[in-house]
XYZ file of C-alpha atoms in Angstrom:
787
model
C -11.095 1.585 -6.571
C -9.208 2.489 -3.388
C -6.130 3.135 -5.484
C -7.782 4.565 -8.590
C -7.708 8.252 -7.668
C -4.111 8.145 -6.517
C -3.059 6.253 -9.620
C -4.805 8.600 -12.010
C -3.136 11.560 -10.373
C 0.226 9.791 -10.293
C 0.136 9.007 -14.018
C -0.331 12.692 -14.829
C 2.244 13.930 -12.351
C 5.002 11.678 -13.720
C 4.742 13.426 -17.091
C 4.347 16.819 -15.429
C 7.464 16.385 -13.313
C 9.957 15.135 -15.868
C 8.541 14.640 -19.166
C 2.859 10.566 -20.404
C -8.704 -0.348 -31.143
C -8.187 0.304 -34.501
C -9.466 -1.470 -37.527
C -7.418 -3.371 -40.081
C -3.722 -2.665 -39.977
C -2.000 -1.295 -43.075
C 0.975 -2.971 -44.627
C 4.230 -2.668 -42.727
C 5.468 0.908 -42.710
C 9.166 1.271 -43.452
C 11.241 3.270 -41.030
C 12.457 6.628 -42.368
C 16.034 7.105 -43.411
C 18.476 7.698 -40.614
C 18.974 11.301 -39.575
C 22.055 12.787 -37.941
C 22.067 12.776 -34.166
C 20.521 15.869 -32.636
C 22.880 18.760 -32.135
C 21.788 19.388 -28.580
C 21.590 22.938 -27.338
C 22.754 22.898 -23.723
C 19.936 23.622 -21.323
C 20.744 26.476 -18.954
C 22.526 25.120 -15.922
C 21.396 25.785 -12.390
C 23.548 28.532 -10.894
C 25.561 27.522 -7.866
C 24.588 29.122 -4.581
C 26.059 28.952 -1.130
C 23.737 27.390 1.433
C 24.010 27.354 5.198
C 25.740 23.995 4.919
C 26.570 21.998 1.834
C 25.562 18.799 3.623
C 22.233 20.102 4.954
C 19.446 18.151 3.233
C 16.217 19.564 1.877
C 13.548 17.645 3.810
C 10.171 16.988 2.191
C 7.303 15.603 4.277
C 5.351 12.738 2.692
C 2.536 10.371 3.547
C 3.648 6.737 4.091
C 5.466 4.988 1.268
C 4.765 1.546 -0.156
C 8.368 0.863 -1.266
C 7.397 0.313 -4.912
C 9.773 2.928 -6.267
C 9.631 1.698 -9.842
C 8.857 3.691 -13.000
C 7.026 0.548 -14.135
C 5.237 -0.749 -11.041
C 4.619 2.065 -8.521
C 1.096 2.116 -7.096
C 0.816 5.372 -5.143
C 1.533 9.013 -5.873
C 4.021 9.078 -2.991
C 6.039 6.148 -4.339
C 5.897 7.786 -7.753
C 7.480 10.962 -6.414
C 10.406 8.862 -5.202
C 11.358 7.447 -8.591
C 10.278 10.553 -10.518
C 13.208 12.683 -9.380
C 15.598 9.912 -10.444
C 14.223 9.740 -14.004
C 13.661 11.733 -17.170
C 10.660 11.230 -19.431
C 10.825 11.158 -23.211
C 8.684 14.307 -23.356
C 7.768 16.923 -20.778
C 4.860 19.376 -20.529
C 4.258 23.040 -19.771
C 2.254 24.643 -16.983
C -1.065 24.047 -18.775
C -0.366 20.369 -19.410
C 0.453 20.832 -23.111
C 3.261 18.593 -24.339
C 6.634 20.073 -25.275
C 7.538 18.689 -28.698
C 10.795 20.653 -29.144
C 12.620 19.865 -25.959
C 16.162 19.867 -27.335
C 16.358 23.581 -28.180
C 13.480 24.328 -25.820
C 10.095 25.996 -26.228
C 9.278 29.400 -24.754
C 5.629 29.699 -23.750
C 3.775 32.503 -21.996
C 1.941 31.754 -18.763
C 0.171 34.519 -16.837
C 2.211 37.154 -18.612
C 5.597 35.514 -18.011
C 7.638 33.651 -20.622
C 8.977 30.284 -19.500
C 11.330 28.059 -21.496
C 10.925 24.293 -21.225
C 13.661 21.814 -22.096
C 13.429 18.066 -22.476
C 15.369 15.015 -23.637
C 13.781 14.867 -27.082
C 11.929 16.422 -29.991
C 8.821 14.847 -31.477
C 7.282 15.324 -34.927
C 3.744 13.977 -35.394
C 2.518 13.171 -38.905
C -1.052 12.104 -39.684
C -1.058 10.145 -42.938
C -3.752 9.755 -45.583
C -4.111 6.031 -44.827
C -5.074 6.835 -41.238
C -1.749 5.899 -39.664
C 0.154 8.318 -37.468
C 3.943 8.663 -37.201
C 5.588 9.820 -33.979
C 9.223 10.592 -34.834
C 11.454 11.095 -31.793
C 14.930 12.607 -31.821
C 16.964 12.366 -28.602
C 19.649 14.729 -27.378
C 23.017 13.090 -28.010
C 24.589 14.157 -24.701
C 22.295 12.419 -22.219
C 23.756 10.072 -19.628
C 22.349 8.174 -16.680
C 23.470 9.003 -13.155
C 26.103 6.224 -13.352
C 27.649 7.797 -16.456
C 26.274 5.320 -19.016
C 24.947 6.956 -22.231
C 21.187 7.234 -22.711
C 20.140 6.170 -26.217
C 17.127 5.042 -28.217
C 17.830 1.489 -27.026
C 16.809 2.555 -23.511
C 13.584 4.079 -24.826
C 12.775 0.934 -26.807
C 13.552 -1.251 -23.795
C 11.194 0.841 -21.623
C 8.390 0.632 -24.197
C 8.787 -3.132 -24.558
C 8.529 -3.588 -20.782
C 5.283 -1.597 -20.766
C 3.948 -3.632 -23.708
C 4.983 -7.082 -22.461
C 2.136 -9.619 -22.289
C 2.783 -10.061 -18.550
C 3.029 -6.351 -17.680
C 0.546 -5.531 -14.898
C 1.496 -2.012 -13.818
C -0.514 1.191 -14.130
C 0.667 2.296 -17.587
C -1.727 1.669 -20.463
C 0.759 2.051 -23.320
C -0.156 -1.522 -24.261
C -3.711 -0.337 -25.027
C -2.575 2.167 -27.667
C -3.143 1.278 -31.351
C 0.565 0.760 -32.072
C 1.191 -1.133 -35.288
C 1.850 -4.807 -34.530
C 1.299 -4.511 -30.774
C -1.678 -6.864 -30.669
C 0.221 -9.479 -32.674
C 3.190 -9.185 -30.301
C 1.048 -9.630 -27.177
C -1.001 -12.517 -28.594
C -0.044 -16.168 -28.206
C 1.273 -15.570 -24.675
C -0.615 -15.914 -21.423
C 0.389 -15.733 -17.785
C 0.855 -18.841 -15.700
C -1.801 -17.426 -13.367
C -4.448 -17.265 -16.088
C -3.563 -20.676 -17.462
C -3.779 -22.329 -14.050
C -7.038 -20.629 -13.126
C -8.741 -21.204 -16.469
C -7.695 -24.862 -16.508
C -9.513 -25.416 -13.223
C -8.911 -27.520 -10.155
C -9.626 -30.843 -11.855
C -7.415 -30.222 -14.884
C -5.500 -33.213 -16.284
C -3.847 -31.471 -19.238
C -0.329 -30.513 -18.197
C 0.860 -29.017 -21.481
C 1.864 -25.697 -19.954
C 2.601 -26.629 -16.329
C 2.986 -29.747 -14.214
C 0.628 -31.240 -11.657
C 2.721 -30.125 -8.708
C 2.514 -26.488 -9.856
C -1.254 -26.801 -10.246
C -1.712 -28.314 -6.782
C 0.487 -25.712 -5.149
C -1.310 -22.828 -6.876
C -4.797 -23.876 -5.809
C -3.608 -24.422 -2.254
C -2.173 -20.910 -2.111
C -5.188 -19.406 -3.895
C -7.605 -20.945 -1.391
C -5.429 -19.959 1.543
C -5.251 -16.349 0.360
C -8.977 -15.968 -0.261
C -9.862 -17.706 3.019
C -7.496 -15.395 4.907
C -9.043 -12.408 3.107
C -12.564 -13.501 4.039
C -11.520 -13.972 7.660
C -9.855 -10.560 7.731
C -13.045 -8.894 6.496
C -15.190 -10.688 9.066
C -12.772 -9.788 11.857
C -12.856 -6.171 10.757
C -16.660 -6.022 10.686
C -16.910 -7.619 14.115
C -14.209 -5.391 15.559
C -15.869 -2.268 14.160
C -19.214 -3.266 15.652
C -20.970 -3.871 12.329
C -21.630 -7.538 13.116
C -21.803 -9.895 16.052
C -19.129 -12.535 16.568
C -19.801 -15.461 14.223
C -22.120 -13.519 11.889
C -20.206 -14.340 8.707
C -23.249 -13.955 6.460
C -23.899 -10.482 7.828
C -20.277 -9.424 7.462
C -20.236 -10.650 3.876
C -23.413 -8.666 3.202
C -21.835 -5.528 4.678
C -18.976 -6.050 2.256
C -21.322 -6.398 -0.722
C -21.434 -10.211 -1.017
C -24.336 -12.624 -0.672
C -23.703 -16.047 0.882
C -26.105 -18.626 2.387
C -27.708 -18.003 5.766
C -25.395 -19.179 8.545
C -22.602 -19.225 5.958
C -19.025 -20.158 6.689
C -15.686 -18.532 5.976
C -15.334 -21.005 3.119
C -18.646 -19.777 1.672
C -17.421 -16.187 1.859
C -14.089 -17.131 0.262
C -15.981 -18.891 -2.541
C -18.024 -15.732 -3.161
C -14.837 -13.681 -3.411
C -13.373 -16.219 -5.835
C -16.498 -16.173 -7.995
C -16.498 -12.373 -8.164
C -12.815 -11.923 -9.040
C -11.611 -15.175 -10.572
C -7.940 -14.969 -11.481
C -7.692 -11.279 -10.587
C -6.188 -11.989 -7.177
C -4.368 -8.646 -7.011
C -7.610 -6.825 -7.792
C -9.486 -8.874 -5.224
C -7.062 -8.145 -2.412
C -6.439 -4.563 -3.462
C -10.161 -3.805 -3.490
C -11.553 -5.934 -0.681
C -8.787 -6.221 1.930
C -9.358 -4.633 5.314
C -5.709 -3.841 5.932
C -3.556 -6.516 4.332
C -1.688 -6.278 1.051
C -1.122 -8.740 -1.754
C 2.299 -9.482 -0.312
C 0.700 -10.306 3.033
C -1.916 -12.727 1.724
C -0.335 -14.154 -1.433
C 3.380 -13.299 -1.167
C 4.523 -15.056 -4.333
C 1.607 -14.076 -6.572
C 4.120 -12.449 -8.919
C 5.556 -15.869 -9.683
C 2.265 -16.747 -11.334
C 1.139 -13.379 -12.727
C 4.605 -12.421 -13.929
C 5.449 -15.628 -15.783
C 4.448 -15.632 -19.442
C 3.945 -18.902 -21.305
C 3.726 -19.226 -25.070
C 0.405 -20.767 -26.043
C 0.265 -19.974 -29.742
C 1.700 -17.864 -32.522
C 3.117 -14.520 -31.499
C 4.932 -11.797 -33.420
C 8.623 -11.532 -32.445
C 8.519 -7.736 -32.265
C 6.230 -4.720 -32.264
C 6.282 -3.582 -35.870
C 5.382 0.002 -35.018
C 8.308 0.597 -32.624
C 11.168 1.284 -35.012
C 14.800 2.121 -34.297
C 16.473 4.378 -36.860
C 19.805 4.981 -35.139
C 21.115 5.551 -31.629
C 19.242 8.848 -31.262
C 16.250 8.572 -33.624
C 13.201 6.316 -33.585
C 9.629 6.157 -34.863
C 6.415 4.868 -33.338
C 3.602 4.058 -35.798
C -0.043 4.107 -34.740
C -2.717 2.542 -36.906
C -5.146 5.365 -36.126
C -5.358 8.740 -34.438
C -5.656 8.576 -30.662
C -5.576 11.868 -28.791
C -4.305 10.202 -25.610
C -1.308 8.571 -27.324
C 1.128 11.454 -26.855
C 0.796 11.187 -23.067
C 1.309 7.416 -23.060
C 4.324 7.655 -25.361
C 6.039 10.091 -22.981
C 7.537 7.132 -21.140
C 10.076 7.364 -18.374
C 13.397 6.375 -19.976
C 14.694 3.597 -17.751
C 18.311 2.431 -18.142
C 18.270 -0.914 -19.929
C 21.673 -1.840 -18.503
C 20.229 -1.518 -14.967
C 16.619 -2.716 -15.220
C 17.334 -5.286 -17.930
C 20.298 -7.208 -19.312
C 22.429 -5.728 -22.122
C 23.383 -9.267 -23.166
C 19.705 -9.828 -23.989
C 19.383 -6.701 -26.142
C 19.763 -7.159 -29.901
C 17.266 -5.005 -31.782
C 17.953 -6.572 -35.172
C 17.320 -10.050 -33.782
C 14.165 -9.194 -31.802
C 15.681 -9.236 -28.342
C 14.894 -6.228 -26.179
C 16.779 -6.520 -22.900
C 14.748 -9.203 -21.125
C 13.061 -12.496 -22.003
C 9.636 -11.874 -23.488
C 7.013 -12.801 -20.926
C 9.433 -12.605 -18.004
C 9.827 -9.252 -16.245
C 11.616 -10.676 -13.208
C 14.754 -8.664 -14.019
C 12.723 -5.463 -14.007
C 10.729 -6.350 -10.895
C 13.930 -7.115 -8.978
C 14.798 -3.378 -9.039
C 11.386 -2.197 -7.785
C 12.761 -0.797 -4.523
C 15.954 0.713 -5.983
C 15.234 3.270 -8.766
C 17.941 4.588 -11.071
C 17.826 6.884 -14.066
C 18.975 10.158 -15.597
C 16.978 12.522 -13.373
C 18.272 15.313 -11.111
C 18.776 13.047 -8.078
C 20.201 9.625 -7.304
C 18.328 7.284 -4.969
C 20.580 6.222 -2.078
C 18.414 4.263 0.356
C 15.099 4.017 2.198
C 15.287 3.155 5.860
C 13.694 4.246 9.123
C 10.988 6.115 7.235
C 13.404 8.297 5.255
C 14.231 8.173 1.537
C 17.697 9.571 0.922
C 18.778 11.164 -2.370
C 22.016 12.691 -3.588
C 22.385 15.199 -6.433
C 23.102 13.806 -9.890
C 25.924 16.023 -11.136
C 25.424 14.579 -14.643
C 21.827 15.820 -14.972
C 21.326 17.377 -18.411
C 19.938 20.635 -16.981
C 22.915 21.008 -14.658
C 23.851 19.810 -11.190
C 21.114 20.518 -8.604
C 21.723 23.383 -6.187
C 21.000 21.255 -3.134
C 23.260 18.236 -2.736
C 20.985 16.105 -0.559
C 17.215 15.629 -0.436
C 15.345 13.537 2.123
C 11.729 12.420 1.830
C 10.511 12.077 5.430
C 7.573 9.743 6.015
C 4.866 11.506 8.057
C 2.006 9.551 9.579
C -0.595 12.334 9.634
C -1.264 15.782 8.195
C -0.553 17.203 11.658
C 2.919 15.657 11.485
C 3.517 17.398 8.159
C 2.444 20.806 9.391
C 4.170 20.534 12.756
C 7.338 19.433 10.965
C 7.495 22.734 9.070
C 6.762 24.729 12.227
C 9.374 22.923 14.341
C 12.053 22.794 11.644
C 12.170 19.083 10.815
C 10.402 19.512 7.450
C 11.079 22.136 4.780
C 8.329 21.440 2.224
C 5.157 19.363 2.458
C 1.533 19.015 1.345
C -0.963 18.817 4.214
C -4.657 18.509 3.485
C -5.848 22.068 2.990
C -8.589 21.948 5.587
C -9.954 24.734 7.755
C -7.911 23.402 10.687
C -4.762 23.487 8.559
C -5.424 27.068 7.462
C -5.940 28.195 11.047
C -2.783 26.393 12.180
C -0.727 28.064 9.424
C -2.109 31.479 10.375
C -1.285 30.838 14.027
C 2.275 29.791 13.151
C 2.772 32.955 11.091
C 1.234 35.129 13.771
C -0.327 37.433 11.204
C -3.667 35.800 10.389
C -2.318 35.007 6.914
C -1.267 31.781 5.210
C 1.898 33.545 4.026
C 4.321 34.886 6.602
C 7.748 34.669 8.185
C 7.333 31.007 9.148
C 5.256 29.391 6.380
C 4.546 30.337 2.779
C 1.583 28.611 1.125
C 1.114 27.910 -2.571
C -2.224 26.573 -3.810
C -3.344 24.951 -7.059
C -6.619 23.453 -8.193
C -6.848 19.757 -7.442
C -6.642 17.496 -10.490
C -10.131 16.148 -9.912
C -13.497 17.200 -8.507
C -16.179 16.270 -5.992
C -19.518 14.868 -7.068
C -22.741 13.180 -5.985
C -23.434 9.996 -7.906
C -26.611 8.068 -8.672
C -26.596 4.508 -9.995
C -29.158 4.113 -12.772
C -29.678 0.405 -12.029
C -30.378 1.048 -8.348
C -32.408 4.237 -8.933
C -34.974 3.939 -11.704
C -38.617 3.362 -12.543
C -39.858 0.023 -13.836
C -36.384 -1.454 -14.162
C -35.608 0.799 -17.155
C -32.622 3.010 -16.251
C -32.670 4.950 -19.544
C -36.382 5.832 -19.583
C -37.653 9.398 -19.253
C -39.429 8.412 -16.048
C -36.187 7.111 -14.540
C -34.296 10.230 -15.574
C -36.994 12.410 -14.033
C -36.715 10.472 -10.773
C -32.994 11.146 -10.633
C -33.499 14.780 -11.751
C -35.771 15.324 -8.764
C -32.996 14.394 -6.353
C -30.347 16.213 -8.401
C -32.351 19.451 -8.326
C -32.552 19.372 -4.535
C -28.881 18.481 -4.111
C -27.796 21.303 -6.408
C -29.599 24.095 -4.636
C -27.674 23.446 -1.403
C -24.213 23.248 -3.004
C -23.237 26.886 -2.530
C -23.936 27.039 1.197
C -22.441 23.615 1.898
C -19.200 24.026 -0.039
C -18.671 27.545 1.290
C -19.229 26.299 4.834
C -16.778 23.401 4.472
C -14.021 24.923 2.350
C -14.507 28.679 2.499
C -12.550 30.211 -0.390
C -10.593 26.990 -0.943
C -13.158 25.458 -3.313
C -15.661 26.513 -5.978
C -18.984 25.003 -7.014
C -18.870 23.501 -10.519
C -21.679 22.791 -12.969
C -20.309 20.079 -15.259
C -18.837 16.674 -14.386
C -15.280 17.604 -15.321
C -12.400 19.212 -13.440
C -12.024 22.961 -13.970
C -8.327 22.283 -14.552
C -9.188 20.812 -17.962
C -9.149 22.850 -21.148
C -12.344 20.987 -22.088
C -14.307 22.242 -19.085
C -17.168 24.547 -20.136
C -16.746 28.149 -18.977
C -19.542 30.553 -17.966
C -18.918 32.646 -21.092
C -19.279 29.641 -23.426
C -22.401 29.215 -25.566
C -24.849 26.807 -23.952
C -23.310 27.030 -20.471
C -25.919 26.317 -17.801
C -26.025 25.914 -14.038
C -26.495 22.220 -13.316
C -30.114 21.086 -12.853
C -31.521 24.615 -12.921
C -34.559 24.017 -15.153
C -37.870 22.349 -14.280
C -39.644 19.436 -15.924
C -40.961 21.774 -18.638
C -37.488 23.128 -19.363
C -38.135 26.503 -17.753
C -35.611 28.215 -15.417
C -36.218 27.391 -11.770
C -34.510 30.474 -10.371
C -34.396 34.210 -10.985
C -31.551 36.584 -10.202
C -33.573 38.384 -7.523
C -34.432 35.299 -5.450
C -33.209 35.014 -1.876
C -31.653 31.742 -0.728
C -34.885 30.698 0.990
C -36.848 31.422 -2.166
C -34.408 29.304 -4.173
C -34.806 26.397 -1.755
C -38.594 26.593 -2.086
C -38.393 26.842 -5.884
C -36.095 23.809 -6.051
C -38.461 21.753 -3.878
C -41.399 22.671 -6.094
C -39.411 21.734 -9.200
C -38.414 18.412 -7.628
C -42.056 17.662 -6.953
C -42.761 18.201 -10.640
C -39.995 15.752 -11.596
C -41.312 13.147 -9.145
C -44.781 13.480 -10.639
C -43.395 13.120 -14.174
C -41.586 9.973 -12.975
C -44.939 8.424 -12.075
C -45.276 9.260 -8.387
C -48.721 10.030 -7.010
C -48.846 13.570 -5.647
C -51.634 14.736 -3.345
C -51.713 18.152 -1.670
C -48.039 18.720 -2.439
C -46.866 15.394 -1.031
C -45.765 12.087 -2.516
C -48.209 9.372 -1.502
C -47.286 6.444 -3.757
C -44.293 5.394 -5.851
C -44.380 3.926 -9.353
C -43.274 0.338 -9.964
C -39.579 -0.163 -9.294
C -39.244 3.122 -7.372
C -39.749 3.910 -3.688
C -40.611 6.554 -1.124
C -37.402 5.888 0.765
C -33.781 5.766 -0.404
C -30.386 5.566 1.257
C -27.530 7.968 0.602
C -24.025 6.587 1.232
C -21.353 9.034 2.324
C -17.896 8.280 3.811
C -17.942 11.027 6.440
C -16.170 9.138 9.259
C -19.459 8.646 11.077
C -19.364 12.292 12.133
C -20.586 14.201 9.093
C -17.048 15.255 8.123
C -17.423 15.454 4.350
C -17.807 18.395 1.926
C -21.165 17.063 0.695
C -22.641 16.136 4.079
C -24.498 19.443 4.528
C -25.895 19.106 0.991
C -27.296 15.695 1.791
C -28.576 16.635 5.234
C -30.382 19.749 3.964
C -31.794 17.717 1.062
C -33.011 15.080 3.516
C -34.892 17.691 5.545
C -36.412 19.311 2.467
C -37.491 16.026 0.873
C -39.133 14.909 4.109
C -41.598 17.788 3.782
C -42.941 16.322 0.528
C -43.038 12.692 1.633
C -39.644 11.365 0.451
C -37.494 9.783 3.138
C -33.739 10.020 2.530
C -31.650 7.991 4.982
C -28.000 8.972 5.371
C -25.512 6.122 5.768
C -22.493 7.907 7.257
C -19.611 5.465 6.809
C -16.500 5.225 8.964
C -14.927 2.861 6.404
C -15.014 4.097 2.807
C -14.258 0.609 1.458
C -17.864 -0.317 2.246
C -18.964 2.285 -0.297
C -16.791 0.847 -3.075
C -18.126 -2.634 -2.392
C -21.711 -1.374 -2.454
C -21.078 0.420 -5.739
C -19.588 -2.714 -7.268
C -22.705 -4.630 -6.232
C -24.968 -1.750 -7.405
C -26.502 -1.546 -3.948
C -25.847 2.173 -3.342
C -28.458 4.272 -5.181
C -26.811 7.594 -4.208
C -23.414 8.493 -2.795
C -20.785 11.237 -2.524
C -17.150 10.908 -3.594
C -14.503 12.531 -5.782
C -12.936 11.711 -9.120
C -9.281 12.065 -9.971
C -8.586 13.426 -13.450
C -5.845 13.286 -16.054
C -4.262 15.916 -18.253
C -6.344 14.680 -21.208
C -10.162 14.845 -20.789
C -10.811 11.420 -22.371
C -14.014 10.007 -20.815
C -13.622 6.324 -21.658
C -12.810 5.094 -18.148
C -15.960 6.448 -16.492
C -18.681 6.912 -19.108
C -18.004 4.589 -22.058
C -20.431 1.638 -21.932
C -19.699 -0.267 -25.154
C -23.455 -0.447 -25.754
C -22.920 -1.816 -29.263
C -21.562 -5.052 -27.816
C -23.967 -5.382 -24.881
C -25.899 -6.233 -22.915
C -23.914 -8.546 -20.686
C -24.877 -10.492 -17.587
C -25.246 -8.587 -14.347
C -22.147 -9.098 -12.213
C -20.139 -7.090 -9.672
C -18.198 -4.231 -11.190
C -19.999 -4.289 -14.564
C -22.713 -2.242 -16.241
C -25.272 -4.891 -17.288
C -26.460 -2.687 -20.151
C -22.946 -2.252 -21.511
C -20.537 -4.525 -23.313
C -17.192 -6.127 -22.478
C -15.268 -3.055 -23.680
C -16.909 -0.708 -21.169
C -14.793 1.662 -19.105
C -13.481 0.257 -15.854
C -15.558 2.622 -13.696
C -18.707 2.767 -15.834
C -20.487 0.365 -13.466
C -20.765 3.095 -10.829
C -23.322 5.049 -12.839
C -24.383 2.317 -15.277
C -24.889 4.970 -17.908
C -25.409 3.249 -21.261
C -26.049 5.620 -24.120
C -24.991 4.845 -27.715
C -24.747 8.535 -28.602
C -22.479 9.159 -25.638
C -20.323 6.171 -26.618
C -19.897 7.591 -30.112
C -18.998 11.065 -28.842
C -16.346 9.582 -26.554
C -14.819 7.676 -29.462
C -15.008 10.769 -31.686
C -13.159 12.768 -29.039
C -10.345 10.238 -28.881
C -10.018 10.084 -32.663
C -9.064 13.739 -33.119
C -6.211 15.963 -32.007
C -8.091 19.173 -32.886
C -8.646 20.742 -29.462
C -11.488 23.058 -30.544
C -13.345 20.139 -32.126
C -12.749 17.925 -29.102
C -14.025 20.611 -26.720
C -17.299 20.826 -28.656
C -17.599 17.036 -28.675
C -16.992 16.795 -24.943
C -19.512 19.562 -24.230
C -22.138 17.485 -26.050
C -21.055 14.423 -24.055
C -21.302 16.326 -20.767
C -24.818 17.437 -21.663
C -25.842 13.786 -22.138
C -24.377 12.854 -18.752
C -26.359 15.682 -17.127
C -29.470 14.536 -19.021
C -29.127 11.049 -17.518
C -28.885 12.697 -14.076
C -26.442 10.131 -12.764
C -23.895 12.681 -11.563
C -24.250 15.981 -9.749
C -21.002 18.010 -9.963
C -20.342 19.659 -6.635
C -16.937 21.243 -6.088
C -13.417 21.925 -7.343
C -11.085 22.190 -4.364
C -7.548 23.434 -3.953
C -4.396 21.633 -2.866
C -1.659 23.326 -0.894
C 2.109 23.056 -0.782
C 3.687 24.771 2.224
C 7.289 25.962 2.389
C 9.396 26.924 5.364
C 10.036 30.631 4.912
C 12.904 30.321 7.398
C 14.871 27.518 5.713
C 13.965 27.474 1.993
C 15.280 30.110 -0.398
C 11.866 30.968 -1.831
C 13.389 32.770 -4.820
C 14.642 29.393 -6.055
C 11.297 27.568 -5.836
C 9.501 26.763 -9.094
C 7.497 29.892 -10.007
C 3.855 29.736 -11.084
C 3.239 26.224 -9.795
C 0.181 24.657 -11.453
C -1.799 21.455 -11.303
C 0.264 20.093 -14.189
C 3.593 21.655 -13.232
C 4.323 21.032 -9.532
C 7.279 22.387 -7.581
C 9.138 19.107 -8.178
C 9.284 19.971 -11.884
C 12.289 22.196 -11.152
C 13.597 20.625 -7.949
C 17.127 21.019 -9.301
C 16.827 24.785 -8.732
C 15.578 24.663 -5.124
C 18.099 25.798 -2.523
C 18.079 26.206 1.216
C 18.320 29.725 2.574
């Protein structure tokens, strides 16, 4: 969860910078006849300019890197930006996020009254067939080369796809989840050494797939890692003042785990093991209080990255078909609207990340041993590709790049680029002011705005020192309510339970305007649906059925009128909330709640990671709601967290009834990850990180709300099964209405992000024009020059 938002954003940005299951399978689909190689139209080359010094680097300020600069295995947006400028993606996208399917000759598309032409490495023709299958036919330019001069061909694309579909692949791409013909058969019959060892158990005597020494060594390392993790958590809780020295049971409880009274570190480690099983990376990534996987289990990759054949497995992926050196086809067994983004893979050089001696398409060999990605992993810190820049080195907090003169859009204007690691947002901003940083992305807070104005000396964010460009953040802020932790009678889906949550939602909503304006000023807007305003699927005020969130009472009548003052709105909201509480089964006497129905309460806790000081966009909302609710007999306690990881643990354990956070979004509005419950295959046992009312196919974040609605599930699947945008928008509007009806999420704000440029050192006329959420300045870094 700590990494989820960054990862979701990173996945979208990689396509934006350089581009992103079914039923019975039909009989094998033959590949189409070979077509001539594409007659590539040369993309317009960047015009040469004279800079102050040819050797002066463009310096970009970044938050700390994690040194996983791999197009396959990066884990943060900052690491992704390192490899992204060394790569090209199979497809690219325009400023609205729409995919460019004619990249060879280019597509000219209007944005805000200006025509922009987008070029890419390939064309793509999509054909939906009568039998339900879908063909994606790709044609590559025939003049592409990698930065070392080696030709880029379909073999490199196929290699990259096979890496992402390998049974042992554990990176952030989900290409392996697409309904590609034959993919399931290819991935079956192979399991990782990690899974085999864990599932066999400590007392295993069957050494078919590994020997006894390997088993003994694994369990020793597994226990050592989990014990060290448990100790780290306890030390953190004691050091932060949450628990007294030796209070292991209390520290475990603060972290969302229950162990016996007077429990030991071993008891805590056992609880961690029970919750996560073989998912050691997930355990450490989610629960650690500072350490990484490499710190606690340094050779985990030896176990998780080793594939072992356990049964029959297809030798190839039938739906990934080579036609010739510059043409290929991918066959899907069904329509999936998200597929085009997943198929826009970064084209990694097979001769660098793999082994050309192991590539023989006709004999089912694809550049590496199936089930063994060690060749690929070995290059994690040293990216190479066909992008505008070549990675040189990373040392002393600086990533050094040199221009790739062989880049298909032309040699970049600036020969050298440095990514400078900055510890804080103040470092980023001060770097631009003092001249050590040319471009960076500080948090766009009130303090940052005031500092920019002061630097410019004109009370503006644009001046002679700094120029600021803002875009809507690819995500949104929200207040969440867990239906398992906040219901009546243990029935999360009942009308009474929904009315209980609607009561709180109504109060939260009425204070959104004043709170968001106070915190962000003009840098954020209040939103009324749980979806980012950056999405084409987001309802607009002019759309039929658009409604302000939680603005009707228990009878369905409007709570507010256009002539109401703010104070009148607050009073109307409180009265409406009282009506919802009464409908939920609360006893109301003289305008106050005097008794709660079974399973509900007169006191609840709101969790908010506001650094213990109220520093959070939603803090004023919650505080004003607390004061208002107190007047009618509902006590809302605010748990202001200094460590946000405590919130994620509480959500996993379903111990936080209400909280405030933000979602990251993707270019496609698919809702599976957050709202799909797989009700048809539920219920399942209650366990951390799972919706007990859902099934095993539920979205990875569904447990936060525990929304389980069969109609919503069907709408989500319907939305994925169509590429008709108008139809999908209507489907998603209906889905959003169901989410609002469950009252598990209160949409709060859409904020802006800022990129700041040194007006003194950057030639602003060369910076990417009309930067958007989906088309950042890095999209045309080859054009950026120093002044």
